Tab-separated table of C-alpha atoms (C1' of nucleotides) in Angstrom:
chain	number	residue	atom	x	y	z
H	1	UNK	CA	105.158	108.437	120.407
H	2	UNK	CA	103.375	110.498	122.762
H	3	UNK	CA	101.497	109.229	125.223
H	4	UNK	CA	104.245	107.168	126.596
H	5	UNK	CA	106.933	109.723	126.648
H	6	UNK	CA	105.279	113.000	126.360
H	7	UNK	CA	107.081	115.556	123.727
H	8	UNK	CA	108.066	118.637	125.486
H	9	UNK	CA	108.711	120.253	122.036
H	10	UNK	CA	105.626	122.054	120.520
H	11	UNK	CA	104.297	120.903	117.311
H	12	UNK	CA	105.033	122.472	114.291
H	13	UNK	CA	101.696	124.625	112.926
H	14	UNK	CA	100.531	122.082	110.436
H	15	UNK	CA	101.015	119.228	113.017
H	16	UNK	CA	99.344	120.615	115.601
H	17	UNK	CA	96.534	121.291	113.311
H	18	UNK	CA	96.310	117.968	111.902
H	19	UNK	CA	96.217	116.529	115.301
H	20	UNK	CA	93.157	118.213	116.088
H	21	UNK	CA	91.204	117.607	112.903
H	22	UNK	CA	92.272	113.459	113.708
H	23	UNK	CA	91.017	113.662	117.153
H	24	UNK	CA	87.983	115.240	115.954
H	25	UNK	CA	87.699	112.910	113.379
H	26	UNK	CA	87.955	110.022	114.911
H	27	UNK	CA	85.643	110.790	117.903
H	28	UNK	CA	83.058	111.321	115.139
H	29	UNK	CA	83.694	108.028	113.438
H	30	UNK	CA	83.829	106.556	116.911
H	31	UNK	CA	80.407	107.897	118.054
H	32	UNK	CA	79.049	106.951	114.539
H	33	UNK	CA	79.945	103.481	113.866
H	34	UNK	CA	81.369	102.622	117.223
H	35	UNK	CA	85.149	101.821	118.051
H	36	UNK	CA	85.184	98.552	116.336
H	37	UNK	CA	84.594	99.810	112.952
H	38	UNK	CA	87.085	102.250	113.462
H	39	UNK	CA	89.931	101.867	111.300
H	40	UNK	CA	93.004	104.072	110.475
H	41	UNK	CA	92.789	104.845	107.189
H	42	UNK	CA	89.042	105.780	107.914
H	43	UNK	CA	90.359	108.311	110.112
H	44	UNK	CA	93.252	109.955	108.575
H	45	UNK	CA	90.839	110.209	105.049
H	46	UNK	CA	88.191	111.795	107.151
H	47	UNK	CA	90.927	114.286	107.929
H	48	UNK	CA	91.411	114.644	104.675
H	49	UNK	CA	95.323	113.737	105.875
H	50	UNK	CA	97.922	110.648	104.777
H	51	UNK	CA	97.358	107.585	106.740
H	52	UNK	CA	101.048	108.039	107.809
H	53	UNK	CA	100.600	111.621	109.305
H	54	UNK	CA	98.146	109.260	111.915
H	55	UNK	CA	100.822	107.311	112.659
H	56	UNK	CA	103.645	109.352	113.106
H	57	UNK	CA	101.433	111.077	115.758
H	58	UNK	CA	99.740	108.646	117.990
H	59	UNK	CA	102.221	105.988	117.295
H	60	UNK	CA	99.785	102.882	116.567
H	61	UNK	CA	95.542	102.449	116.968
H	62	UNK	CA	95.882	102.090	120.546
H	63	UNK	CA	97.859	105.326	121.006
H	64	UNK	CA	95.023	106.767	118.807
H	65	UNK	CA	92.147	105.564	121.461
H	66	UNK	CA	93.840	106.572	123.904
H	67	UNK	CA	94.573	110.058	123.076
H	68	UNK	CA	90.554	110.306	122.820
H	69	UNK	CA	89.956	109.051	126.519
H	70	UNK	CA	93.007	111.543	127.582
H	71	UNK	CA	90.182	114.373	128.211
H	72	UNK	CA	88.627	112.518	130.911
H	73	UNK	CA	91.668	110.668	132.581
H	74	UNK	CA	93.620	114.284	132.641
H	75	UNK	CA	90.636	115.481	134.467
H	76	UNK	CA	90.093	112.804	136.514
H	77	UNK	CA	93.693	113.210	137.509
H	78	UNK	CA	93.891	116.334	138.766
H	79	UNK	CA	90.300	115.236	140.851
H	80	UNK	CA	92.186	112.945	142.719
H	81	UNK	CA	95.439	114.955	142.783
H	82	UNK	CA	94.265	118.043	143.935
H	83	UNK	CA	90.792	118.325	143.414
H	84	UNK	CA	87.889	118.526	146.694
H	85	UNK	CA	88.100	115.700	149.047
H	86	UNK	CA	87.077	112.538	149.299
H	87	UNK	CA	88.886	112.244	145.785
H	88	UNK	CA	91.196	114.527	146.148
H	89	UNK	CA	93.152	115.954	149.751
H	90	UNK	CA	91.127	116.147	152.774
H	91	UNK	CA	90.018	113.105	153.411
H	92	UNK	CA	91.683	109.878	154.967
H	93	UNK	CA	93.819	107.198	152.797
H	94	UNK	CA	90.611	105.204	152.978
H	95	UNK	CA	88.170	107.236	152.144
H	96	UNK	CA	90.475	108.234	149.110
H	97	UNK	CA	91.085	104.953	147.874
H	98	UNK	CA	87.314	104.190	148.429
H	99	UNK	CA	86.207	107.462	146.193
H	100	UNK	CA	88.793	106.569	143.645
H	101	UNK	CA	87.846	103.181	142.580
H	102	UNK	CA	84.063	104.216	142.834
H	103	UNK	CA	85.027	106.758	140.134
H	104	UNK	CA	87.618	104.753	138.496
H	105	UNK	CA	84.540	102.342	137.921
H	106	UNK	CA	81.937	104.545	137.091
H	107	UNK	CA	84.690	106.326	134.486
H	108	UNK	CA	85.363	103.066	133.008
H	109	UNK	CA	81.764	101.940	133.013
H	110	UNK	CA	80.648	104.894	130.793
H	111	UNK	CA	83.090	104.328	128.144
H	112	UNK	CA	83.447	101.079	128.548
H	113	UNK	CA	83.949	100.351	124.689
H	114	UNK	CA	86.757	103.122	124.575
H	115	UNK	CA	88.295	101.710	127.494
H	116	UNK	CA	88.272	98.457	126.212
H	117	UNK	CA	89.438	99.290	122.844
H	118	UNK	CA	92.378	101.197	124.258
H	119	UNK	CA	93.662	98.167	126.510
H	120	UNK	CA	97.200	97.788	124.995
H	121	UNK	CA	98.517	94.786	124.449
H	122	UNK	CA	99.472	92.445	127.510
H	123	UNK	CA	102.974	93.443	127.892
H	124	UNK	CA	102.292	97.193	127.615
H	125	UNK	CA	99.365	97.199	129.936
H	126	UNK	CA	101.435	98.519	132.560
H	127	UNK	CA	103.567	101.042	131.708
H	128	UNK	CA	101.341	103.252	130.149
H	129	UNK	CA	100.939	106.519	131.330
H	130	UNK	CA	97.594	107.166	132.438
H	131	UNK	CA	98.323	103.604	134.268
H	132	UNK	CA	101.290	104.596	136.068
H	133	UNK	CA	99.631	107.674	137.183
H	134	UNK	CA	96.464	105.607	138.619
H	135	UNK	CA	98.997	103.049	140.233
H	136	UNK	CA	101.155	105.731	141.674
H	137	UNK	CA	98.810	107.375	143.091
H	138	UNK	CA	97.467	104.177	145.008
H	139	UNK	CA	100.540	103.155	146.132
H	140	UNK	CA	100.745	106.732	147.478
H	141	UNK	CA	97.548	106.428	149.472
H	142	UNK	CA	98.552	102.710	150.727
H	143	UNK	CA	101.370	103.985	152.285
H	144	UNK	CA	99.413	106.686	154.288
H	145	UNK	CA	97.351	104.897	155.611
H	146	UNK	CA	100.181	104.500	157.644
H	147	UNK	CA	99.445	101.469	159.316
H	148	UNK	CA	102.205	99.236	158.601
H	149	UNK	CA	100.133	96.066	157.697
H	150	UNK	CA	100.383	96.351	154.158
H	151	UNK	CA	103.500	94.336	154.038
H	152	UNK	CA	104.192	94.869	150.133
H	153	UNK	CA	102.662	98.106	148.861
H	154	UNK	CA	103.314	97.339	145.297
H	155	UNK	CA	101.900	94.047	144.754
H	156	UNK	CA	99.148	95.259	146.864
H	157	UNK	CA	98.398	98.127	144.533
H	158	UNK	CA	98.640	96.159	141.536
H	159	UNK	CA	96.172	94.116	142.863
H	160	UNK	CA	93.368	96.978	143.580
H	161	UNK	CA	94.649	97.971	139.643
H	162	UNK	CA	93.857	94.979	138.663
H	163	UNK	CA	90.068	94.992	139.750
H	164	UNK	CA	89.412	97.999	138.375
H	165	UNK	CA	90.448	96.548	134.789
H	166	UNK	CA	88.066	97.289	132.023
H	167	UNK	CA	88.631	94.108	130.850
H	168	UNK	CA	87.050	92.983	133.891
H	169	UNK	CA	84.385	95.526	134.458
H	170	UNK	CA	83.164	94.447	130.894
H	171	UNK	CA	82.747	90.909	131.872
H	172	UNK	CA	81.296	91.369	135.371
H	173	UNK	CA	78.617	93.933	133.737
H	174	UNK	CA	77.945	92.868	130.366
H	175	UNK	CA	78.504	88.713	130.670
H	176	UNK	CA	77.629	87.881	134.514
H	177	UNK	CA	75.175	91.104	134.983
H	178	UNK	CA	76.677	92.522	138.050
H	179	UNK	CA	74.906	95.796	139.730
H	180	UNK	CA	77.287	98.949	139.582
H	181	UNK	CA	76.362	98.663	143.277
H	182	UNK	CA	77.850	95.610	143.806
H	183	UNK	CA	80.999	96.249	141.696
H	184	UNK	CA	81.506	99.386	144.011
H	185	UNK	CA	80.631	97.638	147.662
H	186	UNK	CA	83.455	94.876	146.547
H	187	UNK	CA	85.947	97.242	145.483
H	188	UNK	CA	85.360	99.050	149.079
H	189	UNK	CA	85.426	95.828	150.834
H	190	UNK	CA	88.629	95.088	148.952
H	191	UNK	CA	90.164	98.596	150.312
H	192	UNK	CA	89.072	97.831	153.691
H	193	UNK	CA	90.747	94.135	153.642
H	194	UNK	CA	93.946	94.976	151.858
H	195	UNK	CA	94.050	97.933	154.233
H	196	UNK	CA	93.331	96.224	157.740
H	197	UNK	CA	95.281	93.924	160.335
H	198	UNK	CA	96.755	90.978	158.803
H	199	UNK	CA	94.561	87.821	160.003
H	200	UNK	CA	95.666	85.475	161.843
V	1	UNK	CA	86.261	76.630	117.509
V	2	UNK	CA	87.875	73.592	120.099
V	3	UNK	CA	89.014	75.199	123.575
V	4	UNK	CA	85.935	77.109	124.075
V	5	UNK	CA	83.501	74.213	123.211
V	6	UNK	CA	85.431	71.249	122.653
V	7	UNK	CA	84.111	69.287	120.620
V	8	UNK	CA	82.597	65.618	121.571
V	9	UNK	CA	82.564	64.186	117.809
V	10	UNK	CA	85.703	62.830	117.233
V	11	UNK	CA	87.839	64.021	114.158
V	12	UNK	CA	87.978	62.600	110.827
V	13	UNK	CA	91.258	60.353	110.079
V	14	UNK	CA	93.341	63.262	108.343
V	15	UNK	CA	91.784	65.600	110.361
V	16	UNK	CA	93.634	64.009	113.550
V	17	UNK	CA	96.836	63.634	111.924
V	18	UNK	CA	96.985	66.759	110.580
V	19	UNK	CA	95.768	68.400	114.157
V	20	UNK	CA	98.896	66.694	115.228
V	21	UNK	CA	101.455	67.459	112.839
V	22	UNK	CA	100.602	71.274	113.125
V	23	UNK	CA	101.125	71.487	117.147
V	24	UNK	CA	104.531	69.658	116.427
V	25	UNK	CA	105.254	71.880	113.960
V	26	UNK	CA	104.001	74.712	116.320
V	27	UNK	CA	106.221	73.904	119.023
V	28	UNK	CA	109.140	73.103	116.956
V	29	UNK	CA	108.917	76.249	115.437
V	30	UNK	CA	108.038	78.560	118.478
V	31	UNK	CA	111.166	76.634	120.299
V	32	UNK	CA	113.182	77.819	117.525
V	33	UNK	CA	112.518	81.247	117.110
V	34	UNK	CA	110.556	82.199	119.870
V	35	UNK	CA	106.855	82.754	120.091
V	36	UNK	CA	106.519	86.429	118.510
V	37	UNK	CA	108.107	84.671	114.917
V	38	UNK	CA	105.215	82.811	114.909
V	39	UNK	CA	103.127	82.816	111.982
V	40	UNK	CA	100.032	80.933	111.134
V	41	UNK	CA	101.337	80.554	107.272
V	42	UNK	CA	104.353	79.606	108.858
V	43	UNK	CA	102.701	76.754	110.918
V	44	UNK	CA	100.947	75.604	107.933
V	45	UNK	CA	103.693	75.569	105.595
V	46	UNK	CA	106.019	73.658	108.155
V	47	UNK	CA	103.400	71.624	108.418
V	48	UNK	CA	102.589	70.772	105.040
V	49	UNK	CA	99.496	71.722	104.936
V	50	UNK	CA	97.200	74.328	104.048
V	51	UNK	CA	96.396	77.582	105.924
V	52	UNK	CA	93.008	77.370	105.944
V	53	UNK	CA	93.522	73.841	107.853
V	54	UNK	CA	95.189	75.514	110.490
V	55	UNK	CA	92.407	77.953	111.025
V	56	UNK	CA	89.868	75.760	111.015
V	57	UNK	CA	91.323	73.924	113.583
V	58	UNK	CA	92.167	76.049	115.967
V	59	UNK	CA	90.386	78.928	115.259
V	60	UNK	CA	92.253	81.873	115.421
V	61	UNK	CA	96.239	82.398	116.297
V	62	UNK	CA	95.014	82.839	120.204
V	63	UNK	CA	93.458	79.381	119.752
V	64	UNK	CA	96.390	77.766	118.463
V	65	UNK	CA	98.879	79.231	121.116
V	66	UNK	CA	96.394	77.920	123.599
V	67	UNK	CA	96.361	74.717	122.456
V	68	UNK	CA	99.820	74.087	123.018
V	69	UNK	CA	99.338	75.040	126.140
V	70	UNK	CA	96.535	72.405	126.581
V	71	UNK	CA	98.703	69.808	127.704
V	72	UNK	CA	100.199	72.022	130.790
V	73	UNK	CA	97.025	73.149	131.929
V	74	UNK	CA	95.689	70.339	131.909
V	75	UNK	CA	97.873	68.185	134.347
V	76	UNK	CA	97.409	71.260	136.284
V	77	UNK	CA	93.891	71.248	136.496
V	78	UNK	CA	93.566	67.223	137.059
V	79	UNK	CA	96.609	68.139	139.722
V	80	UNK	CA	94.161	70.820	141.638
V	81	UNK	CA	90.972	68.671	141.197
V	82	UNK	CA	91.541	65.022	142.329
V	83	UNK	CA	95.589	65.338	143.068
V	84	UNK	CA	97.397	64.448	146.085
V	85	UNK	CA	97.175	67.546	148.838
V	86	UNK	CA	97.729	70.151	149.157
V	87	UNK	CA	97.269	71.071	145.754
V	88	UNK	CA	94.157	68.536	145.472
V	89	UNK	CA	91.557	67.598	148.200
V	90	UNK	CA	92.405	66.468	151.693
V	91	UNK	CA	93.881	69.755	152.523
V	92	UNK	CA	91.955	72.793	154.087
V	93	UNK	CA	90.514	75.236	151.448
V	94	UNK	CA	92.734	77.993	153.011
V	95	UNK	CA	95.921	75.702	152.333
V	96	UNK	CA	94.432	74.328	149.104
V	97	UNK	CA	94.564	77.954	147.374
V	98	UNK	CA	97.999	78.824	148.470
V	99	UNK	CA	99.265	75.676	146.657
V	100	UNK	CA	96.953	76.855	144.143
V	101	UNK	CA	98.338	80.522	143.393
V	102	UNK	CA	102.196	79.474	143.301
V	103	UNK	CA	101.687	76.404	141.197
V	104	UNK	CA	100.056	78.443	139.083
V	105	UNK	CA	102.679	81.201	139.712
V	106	UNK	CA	105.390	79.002	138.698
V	107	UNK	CA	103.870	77.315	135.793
V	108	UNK	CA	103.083	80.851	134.154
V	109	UNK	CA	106.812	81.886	134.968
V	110	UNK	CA	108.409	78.872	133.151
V	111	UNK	CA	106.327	79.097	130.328
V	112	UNK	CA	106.371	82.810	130.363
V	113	UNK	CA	105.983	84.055	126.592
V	114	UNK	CA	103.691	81.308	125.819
V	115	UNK	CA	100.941	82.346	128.357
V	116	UNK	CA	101.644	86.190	127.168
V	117	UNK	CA	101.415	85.513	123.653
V	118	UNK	CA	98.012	83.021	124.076
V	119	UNK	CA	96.158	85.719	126.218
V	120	UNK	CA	93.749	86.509	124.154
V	121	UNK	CA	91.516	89.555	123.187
V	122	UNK	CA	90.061	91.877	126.410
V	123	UNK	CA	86.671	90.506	125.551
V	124	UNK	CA	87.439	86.818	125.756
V	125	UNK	CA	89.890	86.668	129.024
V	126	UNK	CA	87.325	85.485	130.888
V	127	UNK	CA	85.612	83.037	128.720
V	128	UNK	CA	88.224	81.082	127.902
V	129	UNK	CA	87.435	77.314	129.091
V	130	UNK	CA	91.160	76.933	130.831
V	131	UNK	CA	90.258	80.138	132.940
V	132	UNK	CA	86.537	79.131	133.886
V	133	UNK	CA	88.114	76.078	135.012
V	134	UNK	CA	90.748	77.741	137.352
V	135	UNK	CA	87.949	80.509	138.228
V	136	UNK	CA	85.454	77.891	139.277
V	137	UNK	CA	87.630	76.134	141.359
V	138	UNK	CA	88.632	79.132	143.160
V	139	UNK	CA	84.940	80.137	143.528
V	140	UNK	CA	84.800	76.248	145.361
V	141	UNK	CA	87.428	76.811	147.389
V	142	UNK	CA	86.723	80.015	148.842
V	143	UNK	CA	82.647	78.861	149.542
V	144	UNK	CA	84.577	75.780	151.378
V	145	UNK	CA	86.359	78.125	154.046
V	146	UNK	CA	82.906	78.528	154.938
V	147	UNK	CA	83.510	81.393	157.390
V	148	UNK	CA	80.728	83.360	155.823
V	149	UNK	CA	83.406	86.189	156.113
V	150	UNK	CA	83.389	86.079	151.880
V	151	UNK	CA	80.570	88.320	150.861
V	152	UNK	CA	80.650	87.806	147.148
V	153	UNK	CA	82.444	84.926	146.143
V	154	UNK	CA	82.397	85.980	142.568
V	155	UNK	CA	84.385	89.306	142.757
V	156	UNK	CA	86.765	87.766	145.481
V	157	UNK	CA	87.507	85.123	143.229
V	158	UNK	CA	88.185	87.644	139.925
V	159	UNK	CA	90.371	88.990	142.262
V	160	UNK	CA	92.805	86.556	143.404
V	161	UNK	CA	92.437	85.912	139.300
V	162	UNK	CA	94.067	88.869	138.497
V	163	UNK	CA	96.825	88.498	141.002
V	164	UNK	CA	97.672	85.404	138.765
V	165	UNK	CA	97.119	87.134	135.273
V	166	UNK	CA	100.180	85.957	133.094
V	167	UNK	CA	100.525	89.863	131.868
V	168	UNK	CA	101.119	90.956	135.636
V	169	UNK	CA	103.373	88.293	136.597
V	170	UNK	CA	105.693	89.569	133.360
V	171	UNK	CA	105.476	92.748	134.171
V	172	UNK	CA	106.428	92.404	137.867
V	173	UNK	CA	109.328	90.043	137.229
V	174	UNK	CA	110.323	91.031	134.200
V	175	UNK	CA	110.037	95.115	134.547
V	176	UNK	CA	109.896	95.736	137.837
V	177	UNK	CA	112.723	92.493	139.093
V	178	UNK	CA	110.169	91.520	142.116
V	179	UNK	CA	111.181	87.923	142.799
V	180	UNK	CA	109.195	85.279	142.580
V	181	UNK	CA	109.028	84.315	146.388
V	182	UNK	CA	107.889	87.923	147.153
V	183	UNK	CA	105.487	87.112	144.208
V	184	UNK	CA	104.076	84.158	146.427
V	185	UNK	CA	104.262	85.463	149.527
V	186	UNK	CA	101.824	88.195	148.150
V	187	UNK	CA	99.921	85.664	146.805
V	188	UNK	CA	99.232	84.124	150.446
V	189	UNK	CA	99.137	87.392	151.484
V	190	UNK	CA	96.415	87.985	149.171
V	191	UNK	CA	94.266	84.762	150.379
V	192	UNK	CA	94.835	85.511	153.681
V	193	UNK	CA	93.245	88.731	153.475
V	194	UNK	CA	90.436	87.336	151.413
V	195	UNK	CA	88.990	84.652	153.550
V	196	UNK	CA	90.139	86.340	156.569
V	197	UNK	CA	87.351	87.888	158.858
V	198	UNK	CA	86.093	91.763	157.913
V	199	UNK	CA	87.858	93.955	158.966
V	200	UNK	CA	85.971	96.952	161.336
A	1	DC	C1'	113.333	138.208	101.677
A	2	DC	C1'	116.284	134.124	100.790
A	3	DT	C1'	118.405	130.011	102.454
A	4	DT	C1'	118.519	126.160	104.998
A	5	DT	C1'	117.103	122.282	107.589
A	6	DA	C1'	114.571	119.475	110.248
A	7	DA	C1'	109.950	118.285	111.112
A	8	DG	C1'	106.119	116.833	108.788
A	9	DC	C1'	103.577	114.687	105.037
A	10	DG	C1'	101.447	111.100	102.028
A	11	DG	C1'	100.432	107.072	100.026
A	12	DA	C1'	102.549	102.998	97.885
A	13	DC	C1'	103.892	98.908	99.927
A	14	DC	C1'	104.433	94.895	103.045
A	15	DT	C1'	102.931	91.484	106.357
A	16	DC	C1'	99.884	88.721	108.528
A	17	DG	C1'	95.524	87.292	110.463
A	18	DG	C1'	91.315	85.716	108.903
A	19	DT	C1'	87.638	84.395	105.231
A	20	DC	C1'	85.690	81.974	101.221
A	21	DC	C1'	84.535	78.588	98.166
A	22	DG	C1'	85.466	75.117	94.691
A	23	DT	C1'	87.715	70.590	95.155
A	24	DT	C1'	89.061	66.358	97.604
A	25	DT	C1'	88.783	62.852	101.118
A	26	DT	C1'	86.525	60.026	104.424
A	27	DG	C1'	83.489	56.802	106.011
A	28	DT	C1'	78.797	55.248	105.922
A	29	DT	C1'	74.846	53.102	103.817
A	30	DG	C1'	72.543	50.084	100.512
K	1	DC	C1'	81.708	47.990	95.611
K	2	DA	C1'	79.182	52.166	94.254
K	3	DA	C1'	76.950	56.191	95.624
K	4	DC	C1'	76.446	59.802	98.563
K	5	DA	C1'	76.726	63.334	102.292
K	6	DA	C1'	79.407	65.394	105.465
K	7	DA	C1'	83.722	66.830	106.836
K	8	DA	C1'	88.058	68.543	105.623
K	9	DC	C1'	91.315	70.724	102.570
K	10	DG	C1'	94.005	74.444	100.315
K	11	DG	C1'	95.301	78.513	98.647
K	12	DA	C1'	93.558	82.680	96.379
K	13	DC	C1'	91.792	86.629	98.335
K	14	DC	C1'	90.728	90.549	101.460
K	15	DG	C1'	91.279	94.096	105.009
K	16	DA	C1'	93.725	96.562	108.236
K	17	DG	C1'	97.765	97.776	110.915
K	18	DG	C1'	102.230	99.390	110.390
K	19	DT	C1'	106.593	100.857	107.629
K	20	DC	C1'	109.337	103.485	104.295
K	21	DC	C1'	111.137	107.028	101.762
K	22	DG	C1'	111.097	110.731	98.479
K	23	DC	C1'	108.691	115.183	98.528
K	24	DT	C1'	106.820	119.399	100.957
K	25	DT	C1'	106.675	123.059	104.144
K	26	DA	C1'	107.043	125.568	108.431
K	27	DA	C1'	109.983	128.534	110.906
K	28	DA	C1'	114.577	130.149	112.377
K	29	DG	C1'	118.866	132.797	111.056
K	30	DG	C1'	121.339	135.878	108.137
DNA sequence: CCTTTAAGCGGACCTCGGTCCGTTTTGTTG
DNA sequence: CAACAAAACGGACCGAGGTCCGCTTAAAGG
């Protein structure tokens, strides 16, 4: 697979070539029937390529879909790794965390299908890459903030992770018709809570 | 479809008996071999009865695996609505969702696989009647506290939701060996934080 | 350029979830 | 008890994800 552990080895010519003409395909197929229609042998025939060559190199669908949302998550990565602050250095922990779950949200909103489509299944969830990244990268930013009142860093992280779930998203937008806004002023409020003195 | 709109007209004679003899053949079978050998031909041909039978029953495989859950979650739910405190009333709302979040902790960790396996689709986590049930009553609780410190009940509540979510808790336990009192005292944590007052 | 070999390829094949529809059973009504 | 409608049944059937393995081909070394 790929996505999970990430082959240092070039591809071969031909494999590298095929790769691209999948991707391509299936981004096509994907913005003309939507992701639900999408089906494997759909992609590696409009490829012209054998249904196996699709899965030797995304491993299964899901390592498919997400090798089309890679684009945005590597950029969005390096935004919040390095790029200008409030996403990226400059800013405080807060305003960080605040800037990265407004994007995170936004991100998610506007491929919302993709995103949902790509959601592995339950036990995988969390040790995909793009995941770890994300979570890392909180947990980083909880610990800067330096005040020790997050008692347990990880859980806490996993649970600002867990609201920004597409899964979730979907629901709260689609089903229950909540505002973008809103989404956004809860995740902050979350920050500021999980962030702030332990209540009495 | 049964779990998601149960059904008020009782079943036909056969109907009932065969309902019955495929979650015993169900559980016999998933005790056996584990929950991932589970197959919905299997269940019917243990059974002795057809596979269409099986469908129409329950719906899907999700359906089915829920269903055996039924029982479980539903002492829970009669436990947390009109049991003895602090789980049911007579307790404050505060103290009422801690006993809430490691019940629910512990009941997810015993029958760990089960709840994995019966989470169903991205689309449907949150529609599921056993989960509107749990969300709802946290939604109650968290209006009882009645600090108006809770801005939006509804997020706050999806929240402490996905601290609970059966994929998480295998993921942290399982993967990542965090034990289940540091699971609970996040948990608490977690309330805490929630219904505690804003933080400047 | 020839050999070699490991990566890549392709598509037949398998499994399993889910659907369909002709047949059977139940229970109700006259 | 006979007739009838609605509910249930069962298993053939379908589609799609995923595997397997014999064949092909890129690219490195002599």
């Amino acid at each position: 697979m790929e996505l999970t552990a990430p082959d240092d080895a070039p591809l071969r010519a031909d494999a590298a070539r095929n790769r691209a003409r999948l991707l391509e395909a299936a981004a096509r197929l994907v913005e003309e029937q939507g992701v639900a229609r999408l089906t494997m042998e759909g992609v590696a025939c409009a490829a012209a390529v054998g249904k196996g060559t699709v899965f030797r190199r995304f491993g299964d669908r899901t390592g498919l879909l997400m090798a089309l949302l890679d684009h945005t998550e590597q950029r969005f990565q390096t935004a919040f790794i390095s790029g200008p602050a409030p996403l990226g250095p400059g800013a405080s922990p807060v305003e960080r965390l605040h800037a990265f779950g407004c994007h995170a949200l936004r991100q998610t909103s506007e491929q919302l299908d993709l995103y949902l489509a790509a959601e592995p299944e339950a036990t995988r969830r969390f040790t995909s890459a793009p995941y770890r990244v994300r979570f890392m990268h909180v947990c980083m930013l909880l610990r800067q903030t330096g005040s020790g009142t997050v008692t347990d860093t990880e859980l806490v992280a996993q649970t600002l992770m867990g609201y920004l779930d597409p899964a979730l998203i979907g629901h709260l937008t689609r089903q229950r018709g909540v505002s973008p806004e809103r989404l956004e002023t809860g995740w902050c409020d979350l920050v500021d809570r999980s962030v702030g003195p332990r209540p009495a």
